[in-house]
C-alpha positions as a printed Julia matrix, in Angstrom:
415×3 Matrix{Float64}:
  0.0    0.0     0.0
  1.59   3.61   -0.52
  1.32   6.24    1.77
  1.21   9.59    1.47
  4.46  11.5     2.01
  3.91  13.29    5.41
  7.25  14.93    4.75
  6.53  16.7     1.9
  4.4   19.61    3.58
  7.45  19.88    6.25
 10.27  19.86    3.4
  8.43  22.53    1.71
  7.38  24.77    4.88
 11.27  24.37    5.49
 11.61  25.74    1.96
  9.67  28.83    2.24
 11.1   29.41    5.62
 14.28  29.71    4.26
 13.33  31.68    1.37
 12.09  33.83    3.89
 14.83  34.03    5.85
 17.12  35.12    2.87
 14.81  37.76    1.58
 15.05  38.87    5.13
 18.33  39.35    5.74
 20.31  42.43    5.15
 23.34  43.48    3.15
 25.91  45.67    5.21
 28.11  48.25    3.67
 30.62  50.36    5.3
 30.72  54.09    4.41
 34.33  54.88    5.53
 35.06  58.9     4.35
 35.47  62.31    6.93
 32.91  63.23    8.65
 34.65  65.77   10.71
 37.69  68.14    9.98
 38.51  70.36    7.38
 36.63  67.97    4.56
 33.84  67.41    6.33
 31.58  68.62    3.91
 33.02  66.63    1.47
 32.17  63.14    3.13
 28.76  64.88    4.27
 27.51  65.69    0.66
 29.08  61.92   -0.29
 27.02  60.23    2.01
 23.71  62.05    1.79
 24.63  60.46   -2.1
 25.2   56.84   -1.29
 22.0   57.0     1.39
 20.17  58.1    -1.5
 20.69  55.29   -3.39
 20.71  52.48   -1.34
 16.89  53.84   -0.13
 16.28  54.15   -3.47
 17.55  50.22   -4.06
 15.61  48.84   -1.15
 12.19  50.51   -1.73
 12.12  48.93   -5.1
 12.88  45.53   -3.18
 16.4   45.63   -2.17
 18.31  42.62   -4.27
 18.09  39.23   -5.05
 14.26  39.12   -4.48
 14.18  41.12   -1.06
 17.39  41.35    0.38
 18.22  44.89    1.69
 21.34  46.86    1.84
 22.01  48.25    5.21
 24.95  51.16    5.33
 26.78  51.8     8.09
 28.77  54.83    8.46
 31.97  55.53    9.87
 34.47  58.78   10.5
 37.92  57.86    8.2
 39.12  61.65    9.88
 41.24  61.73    6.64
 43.4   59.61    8.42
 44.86  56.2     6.72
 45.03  54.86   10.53
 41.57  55.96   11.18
 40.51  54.39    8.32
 41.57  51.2     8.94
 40.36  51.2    12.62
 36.65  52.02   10.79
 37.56  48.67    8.69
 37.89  46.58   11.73
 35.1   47.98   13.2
 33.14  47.53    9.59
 34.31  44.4     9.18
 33.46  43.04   13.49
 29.47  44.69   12.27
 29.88  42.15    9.1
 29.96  44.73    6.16
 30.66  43.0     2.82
 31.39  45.7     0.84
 33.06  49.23    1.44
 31.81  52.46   -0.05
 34.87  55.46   -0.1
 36.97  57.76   -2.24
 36.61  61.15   -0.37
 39.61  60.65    2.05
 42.06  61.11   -0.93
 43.99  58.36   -2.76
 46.46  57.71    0.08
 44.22  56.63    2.41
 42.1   54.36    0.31
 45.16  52.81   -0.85
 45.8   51.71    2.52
 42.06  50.68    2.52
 42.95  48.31   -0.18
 46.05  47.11    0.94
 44.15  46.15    4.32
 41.1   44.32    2.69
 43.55  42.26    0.29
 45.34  41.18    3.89
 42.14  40.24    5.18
 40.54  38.56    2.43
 43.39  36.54    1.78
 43.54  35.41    5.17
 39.82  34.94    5.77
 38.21  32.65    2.97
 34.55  33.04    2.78
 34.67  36.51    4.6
 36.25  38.6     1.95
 35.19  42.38    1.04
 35.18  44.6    -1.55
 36.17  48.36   -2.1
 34.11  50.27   -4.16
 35.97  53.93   -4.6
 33.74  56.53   -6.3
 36.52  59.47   -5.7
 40.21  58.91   -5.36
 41.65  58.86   -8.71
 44.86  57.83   -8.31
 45.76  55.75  -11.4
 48.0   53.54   -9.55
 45.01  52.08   -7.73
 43.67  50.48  -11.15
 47.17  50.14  -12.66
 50.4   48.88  -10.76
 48.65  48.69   -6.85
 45.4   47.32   -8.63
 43.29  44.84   -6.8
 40.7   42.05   -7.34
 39.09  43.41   -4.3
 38.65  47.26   -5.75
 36.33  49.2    -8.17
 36.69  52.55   -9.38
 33.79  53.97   -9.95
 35.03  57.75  -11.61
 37.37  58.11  -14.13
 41.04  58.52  -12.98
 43.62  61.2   -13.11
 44.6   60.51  -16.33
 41.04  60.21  -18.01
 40.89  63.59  -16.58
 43.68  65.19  -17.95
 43.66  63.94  -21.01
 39.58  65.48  -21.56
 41.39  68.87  -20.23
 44.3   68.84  -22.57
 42.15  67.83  -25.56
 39.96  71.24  -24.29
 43.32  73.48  -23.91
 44.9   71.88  -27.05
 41.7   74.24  -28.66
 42.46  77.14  -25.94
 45.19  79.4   -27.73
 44.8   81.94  -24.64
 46.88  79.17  -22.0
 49.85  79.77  -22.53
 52.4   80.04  -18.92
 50.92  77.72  -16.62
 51.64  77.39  -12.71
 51.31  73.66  -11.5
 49.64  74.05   -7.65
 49.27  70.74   -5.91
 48.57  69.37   -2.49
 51.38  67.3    -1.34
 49.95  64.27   -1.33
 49.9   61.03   -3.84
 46.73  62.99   -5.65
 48.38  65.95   -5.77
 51.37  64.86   -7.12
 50.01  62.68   -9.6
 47.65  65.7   -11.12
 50.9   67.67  -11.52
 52.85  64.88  -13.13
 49.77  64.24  -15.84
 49.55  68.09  -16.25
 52.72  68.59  -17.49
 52.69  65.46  -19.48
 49.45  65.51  -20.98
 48.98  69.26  -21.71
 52.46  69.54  -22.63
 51.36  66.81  -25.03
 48.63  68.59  -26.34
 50.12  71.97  -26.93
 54.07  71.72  -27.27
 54.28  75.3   -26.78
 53.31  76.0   -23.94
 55.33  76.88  -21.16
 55.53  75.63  -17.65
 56.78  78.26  -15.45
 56.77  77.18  -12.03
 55.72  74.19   -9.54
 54.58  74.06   -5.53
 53.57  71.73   -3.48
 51.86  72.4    -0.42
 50.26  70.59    3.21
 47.07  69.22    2.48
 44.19  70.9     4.78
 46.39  72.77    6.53
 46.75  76.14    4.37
 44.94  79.28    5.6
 46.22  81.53    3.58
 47.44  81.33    0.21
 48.71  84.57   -0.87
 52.43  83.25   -0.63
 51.54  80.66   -2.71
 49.93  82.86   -5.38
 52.8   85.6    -4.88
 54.85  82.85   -6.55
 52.95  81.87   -8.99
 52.34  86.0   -10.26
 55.85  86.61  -10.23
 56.26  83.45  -12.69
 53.96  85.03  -15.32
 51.48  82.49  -15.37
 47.95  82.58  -16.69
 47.08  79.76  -16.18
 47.25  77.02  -13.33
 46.48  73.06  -12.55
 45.63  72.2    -9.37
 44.38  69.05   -8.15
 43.12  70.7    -4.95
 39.78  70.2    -3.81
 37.48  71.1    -0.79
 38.6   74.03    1.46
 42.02  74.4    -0.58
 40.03  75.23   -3.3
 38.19  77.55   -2.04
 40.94  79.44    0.11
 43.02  79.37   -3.07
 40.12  81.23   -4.73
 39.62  83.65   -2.21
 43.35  84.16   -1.96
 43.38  85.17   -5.35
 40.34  87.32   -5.36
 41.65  89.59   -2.63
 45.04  90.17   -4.85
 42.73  90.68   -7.79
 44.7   88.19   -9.57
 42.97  86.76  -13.62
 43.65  83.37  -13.72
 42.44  80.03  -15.38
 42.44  77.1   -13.22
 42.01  73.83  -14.5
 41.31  70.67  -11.59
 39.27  67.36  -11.73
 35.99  67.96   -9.72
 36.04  71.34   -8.26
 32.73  72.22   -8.86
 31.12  69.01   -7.51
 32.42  70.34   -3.96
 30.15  72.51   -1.68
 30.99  76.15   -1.46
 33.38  76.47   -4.69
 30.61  77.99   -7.22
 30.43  80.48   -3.98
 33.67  81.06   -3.63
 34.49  81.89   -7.57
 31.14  84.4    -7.37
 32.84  85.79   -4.31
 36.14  86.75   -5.74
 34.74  87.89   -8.74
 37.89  87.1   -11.27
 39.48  84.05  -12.36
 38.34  80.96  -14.34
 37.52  77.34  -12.96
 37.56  74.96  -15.23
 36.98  71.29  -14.01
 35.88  67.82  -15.5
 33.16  65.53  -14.43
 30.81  62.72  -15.41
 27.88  65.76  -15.29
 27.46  69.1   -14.07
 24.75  70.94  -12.91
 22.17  72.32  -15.57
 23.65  70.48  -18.1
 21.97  70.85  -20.74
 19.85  67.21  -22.34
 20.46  65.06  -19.29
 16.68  64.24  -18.7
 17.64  61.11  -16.6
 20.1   63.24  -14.13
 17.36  66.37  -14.09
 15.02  63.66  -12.71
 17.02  62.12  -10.6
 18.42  65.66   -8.99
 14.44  66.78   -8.8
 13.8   63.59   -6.49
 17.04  63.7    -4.47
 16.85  67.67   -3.63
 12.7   66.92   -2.39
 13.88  63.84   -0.07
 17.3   65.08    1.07
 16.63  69.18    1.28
 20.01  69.37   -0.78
 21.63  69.9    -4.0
 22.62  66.84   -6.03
 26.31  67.12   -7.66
 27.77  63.53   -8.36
 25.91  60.97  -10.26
 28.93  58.77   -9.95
 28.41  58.31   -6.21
 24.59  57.57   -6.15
 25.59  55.23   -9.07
 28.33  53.31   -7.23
 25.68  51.67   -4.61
 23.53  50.92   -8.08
 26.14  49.05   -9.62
 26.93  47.05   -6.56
 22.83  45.78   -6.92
 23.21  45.62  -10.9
 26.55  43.01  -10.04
 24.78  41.04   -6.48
 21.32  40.4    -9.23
 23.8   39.5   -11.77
 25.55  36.92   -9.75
 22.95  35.77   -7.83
 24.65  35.81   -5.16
 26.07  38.02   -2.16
 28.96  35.46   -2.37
 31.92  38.17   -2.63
 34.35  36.6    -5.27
 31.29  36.1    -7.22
 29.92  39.49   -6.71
 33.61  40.96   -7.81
 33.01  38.25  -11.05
 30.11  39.92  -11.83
 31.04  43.31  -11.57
 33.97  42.53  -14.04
 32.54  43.74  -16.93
 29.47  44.59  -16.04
 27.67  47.04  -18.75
 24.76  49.33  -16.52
 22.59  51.89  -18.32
 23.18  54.75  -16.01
 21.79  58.4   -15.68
 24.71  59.72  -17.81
 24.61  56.93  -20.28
 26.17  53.73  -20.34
 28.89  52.72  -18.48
 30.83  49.82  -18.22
 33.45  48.31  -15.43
 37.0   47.17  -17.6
 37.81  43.81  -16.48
 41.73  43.95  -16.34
 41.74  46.53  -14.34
 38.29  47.5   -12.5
 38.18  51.22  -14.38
 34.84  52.39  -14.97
 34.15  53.96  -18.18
 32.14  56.76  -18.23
 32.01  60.32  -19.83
 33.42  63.24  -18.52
 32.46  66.85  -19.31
 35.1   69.29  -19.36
 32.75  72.84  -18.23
 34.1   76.45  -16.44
 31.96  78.25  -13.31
 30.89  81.14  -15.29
 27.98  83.87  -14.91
 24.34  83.17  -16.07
 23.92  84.63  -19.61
 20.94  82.85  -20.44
 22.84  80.98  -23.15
 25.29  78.92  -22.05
 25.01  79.59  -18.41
 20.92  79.63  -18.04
 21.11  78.47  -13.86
 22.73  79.74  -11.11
 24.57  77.9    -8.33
 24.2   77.97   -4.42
 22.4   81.23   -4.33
 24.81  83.04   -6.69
 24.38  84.32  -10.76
 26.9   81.9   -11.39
 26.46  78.44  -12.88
 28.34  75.88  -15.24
 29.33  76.33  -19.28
 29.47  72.99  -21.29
 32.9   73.24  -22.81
 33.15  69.72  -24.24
 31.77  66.18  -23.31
 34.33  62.87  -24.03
 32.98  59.23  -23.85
 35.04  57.04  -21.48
 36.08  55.09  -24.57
 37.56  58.73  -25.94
 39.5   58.69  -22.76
 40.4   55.37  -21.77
 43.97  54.84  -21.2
 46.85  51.36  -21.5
 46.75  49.75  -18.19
 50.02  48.15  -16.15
 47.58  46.05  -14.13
 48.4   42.37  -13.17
 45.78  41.73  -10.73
 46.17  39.19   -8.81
 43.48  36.75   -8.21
 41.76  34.26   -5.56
């Protein structure tokens, strides 16, 4: 005689149970950037964007059929010690993934160099670094990692879209190379004079500085030097409050000149602080700027961010980073970290600036950039202004990341 199965109502409560329990459970992520000092601004406006996102992710159900990201924040103090005490404490909470890039390139390197200790010596635990700011090149060439994502485009990409603009800018012509001394800093300078130099074989380079990171209050010595050279012109990689001291600096002497630097305007207070001195150019490069003109997608996106968060939003590359972190968990099916880092290799994603996709051999996104100057609204090419002032951005020229994708010394190691 057969029986009917009485374990086939248990097996399959056990079944949903666990199904349950999985789309239950949450995904951590450590948001390690300053949240105090002389940058804290910086980290501030860079994790109002990753928050964003990841409640953007989880009220459209999270990943892999319910799971939800959970982020947990913690205070890097712009400090590569700091920053890997926040890693411990990440990694004793049981984050999976790190979110950073606004503590400049020499602490996340140090970030990396940590998480490829600890992944190597704890199978089954590992972690990944996603870095949305820090554009070191080294990090995706000779330091790059399994373990690591860059999520803008690096110094290099950068340059290059600001020499192809100057290569068409007759006016540069003596140029000033300004840097914080720092691995960033240094590393802007070096492609400066390489790349530009490159792109316009007559120009001259009349003078180069280095100074403390965070630490300047004044920089009238600094531009003192720089005047006496003869320059018109200057690249600086510096960002945050030694951007906008520079700028004030150079207001008060009345001093005309052109600066060119990698994501200036993306900071908090530097449209301000170019309004305020009333002379002087800013050029910068990004993926987007604000009121760029035929970016429906960001437009929408910015509308919904500024009526949730009560702020401006400036960098789709951060609220992306989060979103491509979901796009690579979905595509592996798995929170499994190797596999996650598979899937991210690769990994094409439709973004709000147009498609983008994560190089395999070395973990560079590709995106575009858009080489634009804080200038005064005209109505033309300026039509909005910028945290409360009349000025705004100017669209000088937009590069795929293909246009601007560079050889890569990479041998990544791998699990």
């Amino acid at each position: 005689m057969k029986f009917p199965s009485l374990l086939a109502p248990v097996a399959a409560a056990v079944l949903l149970s666990a199904g349950a329990a999985h789309a239950q459970q949450t995904y951590k992520i450590a948001y390690i950037d300053p949240l105090s000092g002389p940058f804290a601004n910086v980290g501030e406006l860079m994790l109002t964007h990753t928050q964003y996102a990841i409640e953007d992710i989880n009220a459209k159900g999270g990943v892999l059929g319910g799971t939800k990201l959970q982020l947990l924040q913690f205070d890097s103090k712009l400090s590569a010690q700091e920053s890997q005490s926040a890693l411990q404490a990440a990694i004793d909470q049981g984050a999976r993934a790190i979110v950073t890039g606004g503590s400049g390139s020499s602490v996340v390197s140090a970030l990396v160099q940590a998480v490829n200790r600890w992944n190597q010596r704890n199978p089954g635990k590992e972690l990944l670094v996603l870095n949305h700011s820090s554009i070191d090149p080294e990090l995706t060439g000779k330091s790059c990692s399994f373990w690591h994502f860059q999520t803008d485009a690096n110094t290099a990409m950068k340059m290059k879209a600001i020499a192809n603009y100057i290569k068409k800018t007759p006016d540069v012509k003596k140029v000033y190379l300004l840097n914080q001394d720092y691995a960033h800093g240094k590393q802007w300078a070096t492609y400066g004079r390489q790349l530009v130099g490159l792109a316009r074989p007559d120009i001259q380079f009349v003078g180069e500085t280095l100074h403390p990171i965070g630490k300047v209050k004044d920089f009238a010595p600094y531009l003192a030097n720089v005047k006496q050279s003869g320059a018109d012109s200057v690249i600086t990689g510096n960002w945050g409050q030694d951007m906008t001291l520079l700028l004030k600096a150079a207001g008060d002497a009345g001093y005309n000149l052109r600066y060119f630097n990698h994501s200036a305007g993306a900071v908090p207070g530097t449209v301000l602080a170019v309004s305020q001195a009333k002379t002087g150019q800013l050029t910068w490069v990004a993926e987007w700027h604000p009121g760029q003109a035929d970016s429906p997608k960001v437009d929408a996106l910015a509308k919904s961010y500024k009526a949730k968060t009560g702020k401006d939003f400036l960098a789709p590359r951060i609220d992306m980073t989060p979103r491509l972190l979901a796009a690579a968990i979905n595509k592996a099916g798995s929170t499994d970290t190797p596999k996650v880092a598979l899937a991210l290799e690769d990994l094409s994603f439709d973004s709000v600036v147009g498609p983008v996709r994560m190089r395999a051999e070395d973990h560079q996104l590709l995106l575009p950039q858009v080489v634009n100057t804080i200038a005064p609204v005209d109505g033309k090419t300026v039509k909005v202004g910028w945290e409360g002032t009349n000025y705004g951005f100017r669209t000088d020229a937009i590069y795929t990341g293909n246009e601007l994708a560079q050889g890569t010394d990479c041998k990544m190691p791998r699990p």
